[in-house]
Amino acid sequence: MRPRYLCLWSVLFVVLTGCSTARVYTSVPPASQASHAAFDALLQPQAAGGQGRFNCFRLVITNKSDKPFAMDWDDSYFLLDGRRRGQFGWVGMKVEDLKQLHRNPLHVVPAGATLAAVIFPIELIAAKALREGSRLGSGAPDGEAALGPLPEGENGLEVTVNLDGEQVRETLTVKITSRRR
């Protein structure tokens, strides 16, 4: 009878300790960089507040030229394992802004200026109740939408920049993996 209890306790211990381990997410490289004659770009996954997983990116783009250029958000895409998976939004974006994204997709970056933003794949929004006036990514009462986790695999941004009527595309990617602690 005693060996039965010992076996039961051993199985229970293994199950409980196996279920209690947390996943640790990493990005290789920690940030992706691209350089063009007219601009430098950096894309870095950002951890979800209070959690170990990633749910958005920090994008920094610097205009190195003496002319302004426009980022074309309608022609820039979230990449997952080499495939286009939709477009990006940014923290603080309203639901109405999603509708305007297709009508006015350009964001002008003045000569010599740097644009820094927190962006997220629109398709990964964990919507609780999207309604007019909601702010995406806040998770606050006025914005009933939270950012979903970035999946494991190759995640990235295919960014399109309009330089003097010419479209320039750059691809920035990182590989997100996880392991049990």
mmCIF file of C-alpha atoms in Angstrom:
data_model
loop_
_atom_site.group_PDB
_atom_site.id
_atom_site.type_symbol
_atom_site.label_atom_id
_atom_site.label_comp_id
_atom_site.label_asym_id
_atom_site.label_seq_id
_atom_site.Cartn_x
_atom_site.Cartn_y
_atom_site.Cartn_z
ATOM 1 C CA MET A 1 0.000 0.000 0.000
ATOM 2 C CA ARG A 2 2.832 2.365 0.757
ATOM 3 C CA PRO A 3 4.470 2.030 -2.691
ATOM 4 C CA ARG A 4 1.117 2.979 -4.290
ATOM 5 C CA TYR A 5 1.005 6.277 -2.335
ATOM 6 C CA LEU A 6 4.637 6.965 -3.108
ATOM 7 C CA CYS A 7 3.971 6.462 -6.815
ATOM 8 C CA LEU A 8 0.855 8.659 -6.642
ATOM 9 C CA TRP A 9 2.750 11.460 -4.896
ATOM 10 C CA SER A 10 5.607 11.203 -7.408
ATOM 11 C CA VAL A 11 3.218 11.511 -10.380
ATOM 12 C CA LEU A 12 1.394 14.415 -8.712
ATOM 13 C CA PHE A 13 4.701 16.202 -8.027
ATOM 14 C CA VAL A 14 5.862 15.796 -11.655
ATOM 15 C CA VAL A 15 2.534 17.055 -13.022
ATOM 16 C CA LEU A 16 2.377 20.074 -10.718
ATOM 17 C CA THR A 17 5.979 21.156 -11.236
ATOM 18 C CA GLY A 18 5.750 20.598 -14.984
ATOM 19 C CA CYS A 19 2.655 22.783 -15.261
ATOM 20 C CA SER A 20 4.021 25.597 -13.143
ATOM 21 C CA THR A 21 6.988 26.513 -15.338
ATOM 22 C CA ALA A 22 6.745 29.731 -17.298
ATOM 23 C CA ARG A 23 7.758 30.276 -20.909
ATOM 24 C CA VAL A 24 10.623 32.645 -21.631
ATOM 25 C CA TYR A 25 10.484 34.380 -25.021
ATOM 26 C CA THR A 26 13.544 35.635 -26.866
ATOM 27 C CA SER A 27 14.250 37.430 -30.112
ATOM 28 C CA VAL A 28 17.223 36.678 -32.350
ATOM 29 C CA PRO A 29 18.574 39.175 -33.125
ATOM 30 C CA PRO A 30 17.176 41.414 -30.355
ATOM 31 C CA ALA A 31 16.521 44.084 -33.022
ATOM 32 C CA SER A 32 16.662 44.142 -36.810
ATOM 33 C CA GLN A 33 18.247 47.024 -38.698
ATOM 34 C CA ALA A 34 18.168 48.129 -42.318
ATOM 35 C CA SER A 35 20.120 50.898 -43.963
ATOM 36 C CA HIS A 36 19.404 52.713 -47.200
ATOM 37 C CA ALA A 37 21.091 55.789 -48.645
ATOM 38 C CA ALA A 38 18.091 57.900 -47.556
ATOM 39 C CA PHE A 39 17.138 56.309 -44.225
ATOM 40 C CA ASP A 40 17.997 53.926 -41.387
ATOM 41 C CA ALA A 41 15.339 51.700 -39.822
ATOM 42 C CA LEU A 42 15.261 49.637 -36.624
ATOM 43 C CA LEU A 43 12.587 47.131 -35.553
ATOM 44 C CA GLN A 44 12.636 45.674 -32.031
ATOM 45 C CA PRO A 45 10.045 43.366 -30.423
ATOM 46 C CA GLN A 46 8.600 44.759 -27.192
ATOM 47 C CA ALA A 47 7.480 42.664 -24.232
ATOM 48 C CA ALA A 48 3.878 42.794 -23.098
ATOM 49 C CA GLY A 49 3.507 44.651 -19.793
ATOM 50 C CA GLY A 50 4.035 42.236 -16.909
ATOM 51 C CA GLN A 51 4.418 39.222 -19.200
ATOM 52 C CA GLY A 52 7.365 37.524 -20.808
ATOM 53 C CA ARG A 53 5.978 37.445 -24.334
ATOM 54 C CA PHE A 54 6.184 40.000 -27.138
ATOM 55 C CA ASN A 55 3.069 41.783 -28.410
ATOM 56 C CA CYS A 56 4.334 44.770 -30.428
ATOM 57 C CA PHE A 57 7.396 46.339 -32.027
ATOM 58 C CA ARG A 58 9.332 49.537 -31.538
ATOM 59 C CA LEU A 59 10.037 51.104 -34.925
ATOM 60 C CA VAL A 60 12.639 53.842 -35.322
ATOM 61 C CA ILE A 61 13.197 55.323 -38.774
ATOM 62 C CA THR A 62 15.640 58.162 -39.418
ATOM 63 C CA ASN A 63 15.583 60.295 -42.550
ATOM 64 C CA LYS A 64 19.234 60.747 -43.597
ATOM 65 C CA SER A 65 18.403 62.775 -46.704
ATOM 66 C CA ASP A 66 17.869 66.484 -47.206
ATOM 67 C CA LYS A 67 14.279 65.925 -48.451
ATOM 68 C CA PRO A 68 11.176 64.669 -46.664
ATOM 69 C CA PHE A 69 9.895 61.202 -47.510
ATOM 70 C CA ALA A 70 6.623 59.417 -46.856
ATOM 71 C CA MET A 71 6.107 56.073 -45.155
ATOM 72 C CA ASP A 72 3.303 54.250 -46.948
ATOM 73 C CA TRP A 73 1.421 52.314 -44.255
ATOM 74 C CA ASP A 74 -1.064 50.946 -46.809
ATOM 75 C CA ASP A 75 1.837 49.248 -48.624
ATOM 76 C CA SER A 76 3.776 48.133 -45.512
ATOM 77 C CA TYR A 77 3.104 44.676 -44.092
ATOM 78 C CA PHE A 78 3.468 42.440 -41.050
ATOM 79 C CA LEU A 79 5.535 39.409 -42.043
ATOM 80 C CA LEU A 80 5.192 36.020 -40.405
ATOM 81 C CA ASP A 81 7.534 33.282 -41.624
ATOM 82 C CA GLY A 82 8.141 35.160 -44.863
ATOM 83 C CA ARG A 83 4.471 35.766 -45.717
ATOM 84 C CA ARG A 84 2.505 39.004 -45.632
ATOM 85 C CA ARG A 85 -0.089 38.817 -42.864
ATOM 86 C CA GLY A 86 -1.777 42.211 -42.887
ATOM 87 C CA GLN A 87 -0.926 45.718 -41.900
ATOM 88 C CA PHE A 88 0.242 47.558 -38.801
ATOM 89 C CA GLY A 89 -1.453 49.867 -36.371
ATOM 90 C CA TRP A 90 0.079 51.933 -33.594
ATOM 91 C CA VAL A 91 -0.623 52.338 -29.909
ATOM 92 C CA GLY A 92 -3.230 55.028 -29.342
ATOM 93 C CA MET A 93 -4.752 54.521 -32.790
ATOM 94 C CA LYS A 94 -8.537 54.843 -32.736
ATOM 95 C CA VAL A 95 -10.926 52.466 -34.469
ATOM 96 C CA GLU A 96 -11.799 55.315 -36.846
ATOM 97 C CA ASP A 97 -8.088 55.525 -37.746
ATOM 98 C CA LEU A 98 -8.245 51.954 -39.051
ATOM 99 C CA LYS A 99 -10.836 53.105 -41.590
ATOM 100 C CA GLN A 100 -8.678 56.101 -42.538
ATOM 101 C CA LEU A 101 -5.542 53.966 -42.986
ATOM 102 C CA HIS A 102 -6.578 53.029 -46.525
ATOM 103 C CA ARG A 103 -7.663 56.566 -47.428
ATOM 104 C CA ASN A 104 -4.605 58.425 -46.111
ATOM 105 C CA PRO A 105 -1.795 55.900 -45.635
ATOM 106 C CA LEU A 106 1.183 58.279 -45.839
ATOM 107 C CA HIS A 107 3.204 59.528 -42.885
ATOM 108 C CA VAL A 108 5.716 62.224 -43.840
ATOM 109 C CA VAL A 109 9.127 62.151 -42.159
ATOM 110 C CA PRO A 110 10.890 65.536 -42.552
ATOM 111 C CA ALA A 111 14.511 65.770 -43.678
ATOM 112 C CA GLY A 112 16.884 64.875 -40.847
ATOM 113 C CA ALA A 113 14.034 63.811 -38.534
ATOM 114 C CA THR A 114 13.521 60.561 -36.653
ATOM 115 C CA LEU A 115 10.168 58.831 -36.270
ATOM 116 C CA ALA A 116 9.791 56.485 -33.303
ATOM 117 C CA ALA A 117 6.580 54.541 -32.783
ATOM 118 C CA VAL A 118 5.195 51.437 -31.118
ATOM 119 C CA ILE A 119 3.448 49.412 -33.821
ATOM 120 C CA PHE A 120 1.550 46.124 -33.813
ATOM 121 C CA PRO A 121 0.031 43.762 -36.380
ATOM 122 C CA ILE A 122 -3.638 44.646 -36.779
ATOM 123 C CA GLU A 123 -4.575 41.005 -37.279
ATOM 124 C CA LEU A 124 -3.326 40.178 -33.776
ATOM 125 C CA ILE A 125 -5.624 42.600 -31.959
ATOM 126 C CA ALA A 126 -7.387 40.718 -29.188
ATOM 127 C CA ALA A 127 -10.640 42.636 -29.484
ATOM 128 C CA LYS A 128 -13.009 42.617 -26.549
ATOM 129 C CA ALA A 129 -15.420 45.159 -27.973
ATOM 130 C CA LEU A 130 -14.181 47.403 -30.757
ATOM 131 C CA ARG A 131 -16.422 50.428 -30.941
ATOM 132 C CA GLU A 132 -16.178 54.016 -32.083
ATOM 133 C CA GLY A 133 -13.870 55.971 -29.793
ATOM 134 C CA SER A 134 -11.882 52.897 -28.707
ATOM 135 C CA ARG A 135 -8.122 53.257 -28.593
ATOM 136 C CA LEU A 136 -6.216 50.211 -29.757
ATOM 137 C CA GLY A 137 -3.501 48.718 -27.633
ATOM 138 C CA SER A 138 -4.436 50.524 -24.459
ATOM 139 C CA GLY A 139 -6.549 47.832 -22.833
ATOM 140 C CA ALA A 140 -8.020 50.657 -20.748
ATOM 141 C CA PRO A 141 -11.775 51.164 -20.241
ATOM 142 C CA ASP A 142 -11.897 53.688 -23.099
ATOM 143 C CA GLY A 143 -10.174 51.176 -25.379
ATOM 144 C CA GLU A 144 -11.518 47.691 -25.071
ATOM 145 C CA ALA A 145 -8.827 46.203 -27.287
ATOM 146 C CA ALA A 146 -5.619 44.530 -26.228
ATOM 147 C CA LEU A 147 -2.643 43.460 -28.269
ATOM 148 C CA GLY A 148 -2.340 39.754 -28.956
ATOM 149 C CA PRO A 149 1.023 37.992 -28.638
ATOM 150 C CA LEU A 150 3.468 37.845 -31.531
ATOM 151 C CA PRO A 151 3.662 34.194 -32.597
ATOM 152 C CA GLU A 152 6.825 32.162 -32.493
ATOM 153 C CA GLY A 153 8.740 32.130 -35.775
ATOM 154 C CA GLU A 154 10.111 34.808 -38.066
ATOM 155 C CA ASN A 155 8.255 38.085 -37.409
ATOM 156 C CA GLY A 156 8.911 41.332 -39.171
ATOM 157 C CA LEU A 157 8.008 44.394 -41.166
ATOM 158 C CA GLU A 158 8.162 45.031 -44.888
ATOM 159 C CA VAL A 159 8.213 48.820 -44.926
ATOM 160 C CA THR A 160 7.577 50.938 -48.015
ATOM 161 C CA VAL A 161 9.020 54.436 -48.224
ATOM 162 C CA ASN A 162 8.171 56.867 -51.037
ATOM 163 C CA LEU A 163 11.296 58.824 -52.059
ATOM 164 C CA ASP A 164 10.698 61.418 -54.790
ATOM 165 C CA GLY A 165 7.994 59.267 -56.401
ATOM 166 C CA GLU A 166 10.052 56.065 -56.170
ATOM 167 C CA GLN A 167 8.991 53.259 -53.814
ATOM 168 C CA VAL A 168 11.749 51.720 -51.709
ATOM 169 C CA ARG A 169 11.059 48.536 -49.722
ATOM 170 C CA GLU A 170 13.106 47.264 -46.820
ATOM 171 C CA THR A 171 12.499 44.103 -44.830
ATOM 172 C CA LEU A 172 13.288 43.849 -41.118
ATOM 173 C CA THR A 173 12.839 40.489 -39.366
ATOM 174 C CA VAL A 174 13.579 38.771 -36.076
ATOM 175 C CA LYS A 175 13.022 35.184 -34.976
ATOM 176 C CA ILE A 176 10.908 34.780 -31.849
ATOM 177 C CA THR A 177 11.305 31.578 -29.872
ATOM 178 C CA SER A 178 10.342 30.354 -26.432
ATOM 179 C CA ARG A 179 11.460 27.784 -23.945
ATOM 180 C CA ARG A 180 10.284 26.627 -20.562
ATOM 181 C CA ARG A 181 12.134 28.022 -17.557
#
